[in-house]
């Protein structure tokens, strides 16, 4: 088992080095710190009747699990045990229809916010999938292409990542942009294709800065608070970070869709370990969107067509 694990990690690092143009040293299996977790229910199955290219997940009231089924242009929702309860959305441009949705967030008032990327808008639904209203965000007259969305204060405040402008936007419940920050670049406070985002207990906004291979943390007015991560294939570094979630105790989970792992950090960005069970790192095909609720981490494995869960008692 140890030798096969070393070969797998070495192969991943070598292929990554060829693609992104850097040299990395393989890590001995014993040097991999493991953040222990216990596997929980699985949500969805791949295929025409299951999930196709799921991209994100959010947890609602009563433990409902909402999954963005991007390939089918809809949202599918489940109970906490993995039983499908229903779905909403279909491909189209009309109200309540979706085109390649990517991000999702739930609010404490029960509303579901979906980043309808293909239609360049946010759509809001009830917990049972009934359409409520649409938000089209405009910056200097140009429609924003939303990717990630996070909700605070019962929907009074939204934070949205815009892939076309490489910015993060603070939005009120009527769809008015209060402020925004970023722009394309690699300097602190700039982004190269920001993806998902999360809000911690201190109301800091954590943003996955994909092509800068880092996580940036901001106050609600856009002031940068901290940053961690860099290009690499060793624990604590990233090649393609995609999803982020924050536990009740402040631990930060980040998925890497290229390396196929989820890493766990302290609230200040210090590496705790790679998510795993019984001393072995958990491997995924393409881990993207993450969510955390009631001690459980949810991981959207896009190419596998499902959402996996892990119980993290230390994350409470």
mmCIF file of C-alpha atoms in Angstrom:
data_model
loop_
_atom_site.group_PDB
_atom_site.id
_atom_site.type_symbol
_atom_site.label_atom_id
_atom_site.label_comp_id
_atom_site.label_asym_id
_atom_site.label_seq_id
_atom_site.Cartn_x
_atom_site.Cartn_y
_atom_site.Cartn_z
ATOM 1 C CA UNK A 1 0.000 0.000 0.000
ATOM 2 C CA UNK A 2 2.821 2.399 0.869
ATOM 3 C CA UNK A 3 4.644 1.834 -2.437
ATOM 4 C CA UNK A 4 1.479 2.198 -4.523
ATOM 5 C CA UNK A 5 0.674 5.414 -2.694
ATOM 6 C CA UNK A 6 4.144 6.818 -3.445
ATOM 7 C CA UNK A 7 3.834 5.863 -7.119
ATOM 8 C CA UNK A 8 0.426 7.551 -7.400
ATOM 9 C CA UNK A 9 1.644 10.780 -5.813
ATOM 10 C CA UNK A 10 4.872 10.756 -7.843
ATOM 11 C CA UNK A 11 2.951 10.291 -11.104
ATOM 12 C CA UNK A 12 0.586 13.133 -10.229
ATOM 13 C CA UNK A 13 3.442 15.488 -9.434
ATOM 14 C CA UNK A 14 5.451 14.597 -12.553
ATOM 15 C CA UNK A 15 2.485 15.099 -14.901
ATOM 16 C CA UNK A 16 1.645 18.365 -13.141
ATOM 17 C CA UNK A 17 5.220 19.559 -13.586
ATOM 18 C CA UNK A 18 5.068 18.961 -17.334
ATOM 19 C CA UNK A 19 1.782 20.816 -17.734
ATOM 20 C CA UNK A 20 2.488 23.886 -15.626
ATOM 21 C CA UNK A 21 6.217 24.068 -16.206
ATOM 22 C CA UNK A 22 7.819 23.656 -12.800
ATOM 23 C CA UNK A 23 9.854 21.006 -11.041
ATOM 24 C CA UNK A 24 8.523 19.303 -7.918
ATOM 25 C CA UNK A 25 10.061 16.671 -5.669
ATOM 26 C CA UNK A 26 7.886 13.616 -4.930
ATOM 27 C CA UNK A 27 6.713 13.405 -1.330
ATOM 28 C CA UNK A 28 7.264 10.258 0.685
ATOM 29 C CA UNK A 29 3.976 8.795 1.898
ATOM 30 C CA UNK A 30 5.044 9.147 5.512
ATOM 31 C CA UNK A 31 5.448 12.890 5.033
ATOM 32 C CA UNK A 32 1.812 13.394 4.070
ATOM 33 C CA UNK A 33 -0.094 14.733 7.091
ATOM 34 C CA UNK A 34 -3.603 13.260 7.127
ATOM 35 C CA UNK A 35 -6.657 15.120 8.461
ATOM 36 C CA UNK A 36 -8.735 12.167 9.608
ATOM 37 C CA UNK A 37 -12.397 11.915 8.618
ATOM 38 C CA UNK A 38 -15.097 9.252 8.452
ATOM 39 C CA UNK A 39 -16.903 8.683 5.108
ATOM 40 C CA UNK A 40 -20.609 9.531 5.172
ATOM 41 C CA UNK A 41 -23.506 9.301 2.705
ATOM 42 C CA UNK A 42 -23.042 9.723 -1.053
ATOM 43 C CA UNK A 43 -25.417 11.976 -2.976
ATOM 44 C CA UNK A 44 -26.321 11.320 -6.597
ATOM 45 C CA UNK A 45 -25.234 8.825 -9.200
ATOM 46 C CA UNK A 46 -23.666 9.568 -12.583
ATOM 47 C CA UNK A 47 -25.652 9.146 -15.776
ATOM 48 C CA UNK A 48 -28.695 10.446 -17.613
ATOM 49 C CA UNK A 49 -30.971 9.989 -14.599
ATOM 50 C CA UNK A 50 -28.391 11.062 -12.044
ATOM 51 C CA UNK A 51 -25.904 13.910 -11.970
ATOM 52 C CA UNK A 52 -23.976 15.201 -14.959
ATOM 53 C CA UNK A 53 -20.942 17.384 -14.239
ATOM 54 C CA UNK A 54 -22.042 18.608 -10.792
ATOM 55 C CA UNK A 55 -20.134 21.746 -9.842
ATOM 56 C CA UNK A 56 -21.207 22.916 -6.392
ATOM 57 C CA UNK A 57 -23.140 21.970 -3.274
ATOM 58 C CA UNK A 58 -24.924 23.847 -0.472
ATOM 59 C CA UNK A 59 -26.735 22.759 2.682
ATOM 60 C CA UNK A 60 -30.181 24.105 3.531
ATOM 61 C CA UNK A 61 -32.745 23.765 6.284
ATOM 62 C CA UNK A 62 -33.352 20.317 7.777
ATOM 63 C CA UNK A 63 -30.040 19.158 6.349
ATOM 64 C CA UNK A 64 -31.172 19.248 2.735
ATOM 65 C CA UNK A 65 -28.320 18.932 0.265
ATOM 66 C CA UNK A 66 -28.591 21.048 -2.903
ATOM 67 C CA UNK A 67 -26.351 20.071 -5.823
ATOM 68 C CA UNK A 68 -25.777 22.092 -9.004
ATOM 69 C CA UNK A 69 -26.316 19.520 -11.762
ATOM 70 C CA UNK A 70 -24.629 21.636 -14.412
ATOM 71 C CA UNK A 71 -24.756 19.103 -17.233
ATOM 72 C CA UNK A 72 -28.530 18.856 -16.864
ATOM 73 C CA UNK A 73 -28.986 22.615 -16.230
ATOM 74 C CA UNK A 74 -30.777 22.099 -12.935
ATOM 75 C CA UNK A 75 -30.429 21.797 -9.167
ATOM 76 C CA UNK A 76 -31.092 18.433 -7.506
ATOM 77 C CA UNK A 77 -31.794 18.213 -3.782
ATOM 78 C CA UNK A 78 -31.578 15.359 -1.290
ATOM 79 C CA UNK A 79 -32.256 14.569 2.321
ATOM 80 C CA UNK A 80 -29.321 14.079 4.673
ATOM 81 C CA UNK A 81 -29.161 10.356 3.943
ATOM 82 C CA UNK A 82 -28.723 10.714 0.192
ATOM 83 C CA UNK A 83 -32.330 10.169 -0.899
ATOM 84 C CA UNK A 84 -33.352 12.419 -3.791
ATOM 85 C CA UNK A 85 -36.274 14.677 -2.908
ATOM 86 C CA UNK A 86 -36.665 16.594 -6.154
ATOM 87 C CA UNK A 87 -35.061 18.993 -8.591
ATOM 88 C CA UNK A 88 -35.734 22.328 -10.247
ATOM 89 C CA UNK A 89 -34.604 24.088 -13.364
ATOM 90 C CA UNK A 90 -34.298 23.067 -16.997
ATOM 91 C CA UNK A 91 -32.218 24.334 -19.892
ATOM 92 C CA UNK A 92 -33.342 27.711 -21.175
ATOM 93 C CA UNK A 93 -33.310 31.473 -20.848
ATOM 94 C CA UNK A 94 -36.714 32.101 -19.281
ATOM 95 C CA UNK A 95 -37.230 32.840 -15.596
ATOM 96 C CA UNK A 96 -36.585 29.711 -13.590
ATOM 97 C CA UNK A 97 -34.578 28.129 -16.416
ATOM 98 C CA UNK A 98 -30.804 27.698 -16.300
ATOM 99 C CA UNK A 99 -27.845 27.561 -18.670
ATOM 100 C CA UNK A 100 -24.780 25.841 -17.288
ATOM 101 C CA UNK A 101 -25.247 26.881 -13.642
ATOM 102 C CA UNK A 102 -22.109 26.645 -11.506
ATOM 103 C CA UNK A 103 -22.396 28.115 -7.997
ATOM 104 C CA UNK A 104 -25.022 27.825 -5.275
ATOM 105 C CA UNK A 105 -25.680 29.167 -1.786
ATOM 106 C CA UNK A 106 -28.458 28.836 0.758
ATOM 107 C CA UNK A 107 -29.731 31.594 3.032
ATOM 108 C CA UNK A 108 -31.123 31.236 6.532
ATOM 109 C CA UNK A 109 -34.495 32.505 5.272
ATOM 110 C CA UNK A 110 -34.733 29.364 3.105
ATOM 111 C CA UNK A 111 -33.968 30.928 -0.263
ATOM 112 C CA UNK A 112 -31.601 29.243 -2.710
ATOM 113 C CA UNK A 113 -29.251 31.407 -4.803
ATOM 114 C CA UNK A 114 -27.948 29.935 -8.065
ATOM 115 C CA UNK A 115 -25.180 31.402 -10.228
ATOM 116 C CA UNK A 116 -26.754 30.980 -13.669
ATOM 117 C CA UNK A 117 -23.507 31.542 -15.549
ATOM 118 C CA UNK A 118 -24.735 30.888 -19.082
ATOM 119 C CA UNK A 119 -27.503 33.466 -18.686
ATOM 120 C CA UNK A 120 -25.258 35.934 -16.797
ATOM 121 C CA UNK A 121 -27.559 36.256 -13.807
ATOM 122 C CA UNK A 122 -28.385 35.024 -10.342
ATOM 123 C CA UNK A 123 -31.670 33.211 -9.831
ATOM 124 C CA UNK A 124 -33.391 32.832 -6.495
ATOM 125 C CA UNK A 125 -35.656 29.911 -5.585
ATOM 126 C CA UNK A 126 -37.533 28.728 -2.509
ATOM 127 C CA UNK A 127 -36.323 25.685 -0.590
ATOM 128 C CA UNK A 128 -38.699 23.544 -2.670
ATOM 129 C CA UNK A 129 -37.488 24.964 -5.958
ATOM 130 C CA UNK A 130 -40.186 27.496 -6.765
ATOM 131 C CA UNK A 131 -38.831 30.432 -8.750
ATOM 132 C CA UNK A 132 -38.813 33.725 -6.869
ATOM 133 C CA UNK A 133 -36.871 36.314 -8.841
ATOM 134 C CA UNK A 134 -33.790 37.084 -10.938
ATOM 135 C CA UNK A 135 -30.807 39.373 -10.375
ATOM 136 C CA UNK A 136 -28.807 40.626 -13.339
ATOM 137 C CA UNK A 137 -25.748 42.427 -12.008
ATOM 138 C CA UNK A 138 -24.315 45.261 -14.083
ATOM 139 C CA UNK A 139 -20.874 46.866 -13.865
ATOM 140 C CA UNK A 140 -20.555 49.932 -16.103
ATOM 141 C CA UNK A 141 -23.468 48.638 -18.133
ATOM 142 C CA UNK A 142 -21.914 45.193 -18.680
ATOM 143 C CA UNK A 143 -23.635 42.083 -17.314
ATOM 144 C CA UNK A 144 -21.593 40.185 -14.749
ATOM 145 C CA UNK A 145 -20.894 36.493 -15.334
ATOM 146 C CA UNK A 146 -21.365 34.992 -11.849
ATOM 147 C CA UNK A 147 -19.447 31.895 -10.798
ATOM 148 C CA UNK A 148 -19.515 31.680 -7.006
ATOM 149 C CA UNK A 149 -22.020 33.080 -4.536
ATOM 150 C CA UNK A 150 -22.153 33.341 -0.739
ATOM 151 C CA UNK A 151 -25.017 34.686 1.363
ATOM 152 C CA UNK A 152 -25.027 36.347 4.787
ATOM 153 C CA UNK A 153 -27.582 38.102 7.023
ATOM 154 C CA UNK A 154 -30.646 36.157 5.823
ATOM 155 C CA UNK A 155 -29.979 37.205 2.258
ATOM 156 C CA UNK A 156 -29.365 40.883 3.036
ATOM 157 C CA UNK A 157 -25.788 40.623 1.789
ATOM 158 C CA UNK A 158 -24.471 38.607 -1.145
ATOM 159 C CA UNK A 159 -20.910 38.150 -2.333
ATOM 160 C CA UNK A 160 -20.395 37.093 -5.931
ATOM 161 C CA UNK A 161 -17.305 36.206 -7.967
ATOM 162 C CA UNK A 162 -17.372 37.570 -11.526
ATOM 163 C CA UNK A 163 -15.276 35.584 -13.979
ATOM 164 C CA UNK A 164 -15.451 38.134 -16.805
ATOM 165 C CA UNK A 165 -14.061 41.001 -14.705
ATOM 166 C CA UNK A 166 -11.960 38.961 -12.213
ATOM 167 C CA UNK A 167 -13.677 40.711 -9.314
ATOM 168 C CA UNK A 168 -15.630 40.064 -6.139
ATOM 169 C CA UNK A 169 -18.865 42.004 -5.737
ATOM 170 C CA UNK A 170 -20.868 42.888 -2.632
ATOM 171 C CA UNK A 171 -24.557 42.949 -3.548
ATOM 172 C CA UNK A 172 -27.745 43.823 -1.661
ATOM 173 C CA UNK A 173 -30.911 41.721 -1.779
ATOM 174 C CA UNK A 174 -32.318 43.845 -4.636
ATOM 175 C CA UNK A 175 -29.345 43.138 -6.854
ATOM 176 C CA UNK A 176 -27.612 46.485 -6.422
ATOM 177 C CA UNK A 177 -23.816 46.336 -6.314
ATOM 178 C CA UNK A 178 -22.622 48.017 -3.129
ATOM 179 C CA UNK A 179 -18.928 47.676 -3.804
ATOM 180 C CA UNK A 180 -16.464 45.490 -5.638
ATOM 181 C CA UNK A 181 -12.772 44.792 -5.630
ATOM 182 C CA UNK A 182 -10.133 42.955 -7.608
ATOM 183 C CA UNK A 183 -9.343 43.048 -11.293
ATOM 184 C CA UNK A 184 -7.129 40.737 -13.322
ATOM 185 C CA UNK A 185 -3.614 40.386 -11.964
ATOM 186 C CA UNK A 186 -1.391 38.624 -9.458
ATOM 187 C CA UNK A 187 -0.834 41.390 -6.923
ATOM 188 C CA UNK A 188 -2.504 41.150 -3.481
ATOM 189 C CA UNK A 189 -6.203 41.890 -3.907
ATOM 190 C CA UNK A 190 -6.197 40.998 -7.613
ATOM 191 C CA UNK A 191 -7.448 37.752 -9.166
ATOM 192 C CA UNK A 192 -7.037 35.425 -12.100
ATOM 193 C CA UNK A 193 -10.422 33.743 -12.473
ATOM 194 C CA UNK A 194 -11.815 33.768 -8.928
ATOM 195 C CA UNK A 195 -14.124 30.814 -8.347
ATOM 196 C CA UNK A 196 -15.993 29.833 -5.205
ATOM 197 C CA UNK A 197 -16.017 31.786 -1.969
ATOM 198 C CA UNK A 198 -17.007 31.313 1.658
ATOM 199 C CA UNK A 199 -17.749 33.460 4.694
ATOM 200 C CA UNK A 200 -16.207 32.658 8.084
ATOM 201 C CA UNK A 201 -17.526 33.367 11.579
ATOM 202 C CA UNK A 202 -15.811 36.769 11.588
ATOM 203 C CA UNK A 203 -17.558 37.761 8.340
ATOM 204 C CA UNK A 204 -14.313 37.525 6.401
ATOM 205 C CA UNK A 205 -14.721 36.605 2.728
ATOM 206 C CA UNK A 206 -12.439 33.770 1.564
ATOM 207 C CA UNK A 207 -11.969 33.616 -2.209
ATOM 208 C CA UNK A 208 -10.444 30.842 -4.325
ATOM 209 C CA UNK A 209 -8.063 32.652 -6.696
ATOM 210 C CA UNK A 210 -7.735 29.797 -9.187
ATOM 211 C CA UNK A 211 -4.943 30.719 -11.585
ATOM 212 C CA UNK A 212 -2.937 32.482 -8.892
ATOM 213 C CA UNK A 213 -3.077 29.205 -6.937
ATOM 214 C CA UNK A 214 -3.998 30.858 -3.655
ATOM 215 C CA UNK A 215 -6.744 31.705 -1.200
ATOM 216 C CA UNK A 216 -7.296 35.380 -0.417
ATOM 217 C CA UNK A 217 -9.219 36.600 2.616
ATOM 218 C CA UNK A 218 -10.969 39.995 2.792
ATOM 219 C CA UNK A 219 -13.102 42.026 5.138
ATOM 220 C CA UNK A 220 -16.585 42.851 3.834
ATOM 221 C CA UNK A 221 -15.375 46.171 2.407
ATOM 222 C CA UNK A 222 -12.695 44.485 0.303
ATOM 223 C CA UNK A 223 -9.696 45.118 2.548
ATOM 224 C CA UNK A 224 -7.294 42.205 2.239
ATOM 225 C CA UNK A 225 -6.778 40.378 5.528
ATOM 226 C CA UNK A 226 -4.617 37.389 4.597
ATOM 227 C CA UNK A 227 -3.484 35.145 1.757
ATOM 228 C CA UNK A 228 -2.075 31.625 1.592
ATOM 229 C CA UNK A 229 -1.057 29.098 -1.020
ATOM 230 C CA UNK A 230 1.182 29.059 -4.095
ATOM 231 C CA UNK A 231 1.790 26.974 -7.201
ATOM 232 C CA UNK A 232 2.986 23.477 -6.339
ATOM 233 C CA UNK A 233 2.079 19.835 -5.859
ATOM 234 C CA UNK A 234 3.192 19.426 -2.251
ATOM 235 C CA UNK A 235 0.743 19.635 0.669
ATOM 236 C CA UNK A 236 -0.013 23.268 1.377
ATOM 237 C CA UNK A 237 0.290 24.286 -2.292
ATOM 238 C CA UNK A 238 -2.148 24.151 -5.220
ATOM 239 C CA UNK A 239 -2.342 23.546 -8.948
ATOM 240 C CA UNK A 240 -6.060 24.104 -9.548
ATOM 241 C CA UNK A 241 -7.833 25.124 -6.324
ATOM 242 C CA UNK A 242 -11.582 25.211 -6.935
ATOM 243 C CA UNK A 243 -13.777 24.776 -3.848
ATOM 244 C CA UNK A 244 -13.681 26.223 -0.347
ATOM 245 C CA UNK A 245 -15.613 25.720 2.878
ATOM 246 C CA UNK A 246 -15.157 26.861 6.480
ATOM 247 C CA UNK A 247 -15.917 24.703 9.528
ATOM 248 C CA UNK A 248 -17.542 25.955 12.710
ATOM 249 C CA UNK A 249 -14.148 26.038 14.434
ATOM 250 C CA UNK A 250 -12.577 28.069 11.624
ATOM 251 C CA UNK A 251 -10.800 25.266 9.777
ATOM 252 C CA UNK A 252 -10.637 25.903 6.034
ATOM 253 C CA UNK A 253 -11.101 23.181 3.420
ATOM 254 C CA UNK A 254 -9.800 23.672 -0.136
ATOM 255 C CA UNK A 255 -10.256 21.267 -3.052
ATOM 256 C CA UNK A 256 -7.707 20.912 -5.836
ATOM 257 C CA UNK A 257 -9.405 19.657 -8.999
ATOM 258 C CA UNK A 258 -6.123 18.703 -10.635
ATOM 259 C CA UNK A 259 -4.390 16.909 -7.785
ATOM 260 C CA UNK A 260 -7.663 15.250 -6.746
ATOM 261 C CA UNK A 261 -7.399 16.014 -3.042
ATOM 262 C CA UNK A 262 -8.937 18.231 -0.362
ATOM 263 C CA UNK A 263 -6.558 20.009 1.992
ATOM 264 C CA UNK A 264 -7.356 21.294 5.473
ATOM 265 C CA UNK A 265 -5.919 24.512 6.930
ATOM 266 C CA UNK A 266 -6.224 26.508 10.112
ATOM 267 C CA UNK A 267 -8.125 29.792 10.030
ATOM 268 C CA UNK A 268 -4.792 31.544 9.433
ATOM 269 C CA UNK A 269 -3.797 29.343 6.486
ATOM 270 C CA UNK A 270 -1.435 26.883 8.172
ATOM 271 C CA UNK A 271 -1.671 23.356 6.762
ATOM 272 C CA UNK A 272 -3.316 20.765 9.000
ATOM 273 C CA UNK A 273 -3.305 17.929 6.497
ATOM 274 C CA UNK A 274 -4.817 16.239 3.486
ATOM 275 C CA UNK A 275 -8.310 14.847 4.004
ATOM 276 C CA UNK A 276 -8.187 11.098 4.529
ATOM 277 C CA UNK A 277 -9.277 8.029 6.439
ATOM 278 C CA UNK A 278 -7.201 5.578 8.472
ATOM 279 C CA UNK A 279 -3.961 7.271 7.533
ATOM 280 C CA UNK A 280 -4.630 7.234 3.781
ATOM 281 C CA UNK A 281 -5.334 10.374 1.714
ATOM 282 C CA UNK A 282 -8.790 10.462 0.135
ATOM 283 C CA UNK A 283 -8.529 10.694 -3.670
ATOM 284 C CA UNK A 284 -11.177 12.160 -5.968
ATOM 285 C CA UNK A 285 -11.503 12.415 -9.742
ATOM 286 C CA UNK A 286 -12.238 16.138 -9.934
ATOM 287 C CA UNK A 287 -13.134 17.707 -6.574
ATOM 288 C CA UNK A 288 -14.681 21.149 -7.028
ATOM 289 C CA UNK A 289 -17.389 22.811 -4.876
ATOM 290 C CA UNK A 290 -17.389 22.219 -1.117
ATOM 291 C CA UNK A 291 -19.813 22.823 1.746
ATOM 292 C CA UNK A 292 -19.631 22.304 5.500
ATOM 293 C CA UNK A 293 -22.516 21.914 7.954
ATOM 294 C CA UNK A 294 -23.106 20.186 11.302
ATOM 295 C CA UNK A 295 -19.651 18.641 11.435
ATOM 296 C CA UNK A 296 -19.834 17.212 7.911
ATOM 297 C CA UNK A 297 -17.840 18.166 4.819
ATOM 298 C CA UNK A 298 -19.499 17.769 1.395
ATOM 299 C CA UNK A 299 -17.318 17.353 -1.704
ATOM 300 C CA UNK A 300 -18.583 17.708 -5.273
ATOM 301 C CA UNK A 301 -16.673 15.236 -7.447
ATOM 302 C CA UNK A 302 -17.519 16.587 -10.891
ATOM 303 C CA UNK A 303 -16.320 13.872 -13.273
ATOM 304 C CA UNK A 304 -17.457 11.114 -10.912
ATOM 305 C CA UNK A 305 -20.968 12.610 -11.009
ATOM 306 C CA UNK A 306 -21.630 12.603 -7.280
ATOM 307 C CA UNK A 307 -21.212 14.411 -3.976
ATOM 308 C CA UNK A 308 -19.375 12.627 -1.188
ATOM 309 C CA UNK A 309 -19.472 13.481 2.494
ATOM 310 C CA UNK A 310 -17.067 13.077 5.396
ATOM 311 C CA UNK A 311 -17.754 13.517 9.085
ATOM 312 C CA UNK A 312 -15.207 15.817 10.680
ATOM 313 C CA UNK A 313 -15.769 15.740 14.427
ATOM 314 C CA UNK A 314 -12.803 18.075 14.953
ATOM 315 C CA UNK A 315 -14.436 20.611 12.655
ATOM 316 C CA UNK A 316 -17.326 21.380 14.994
#
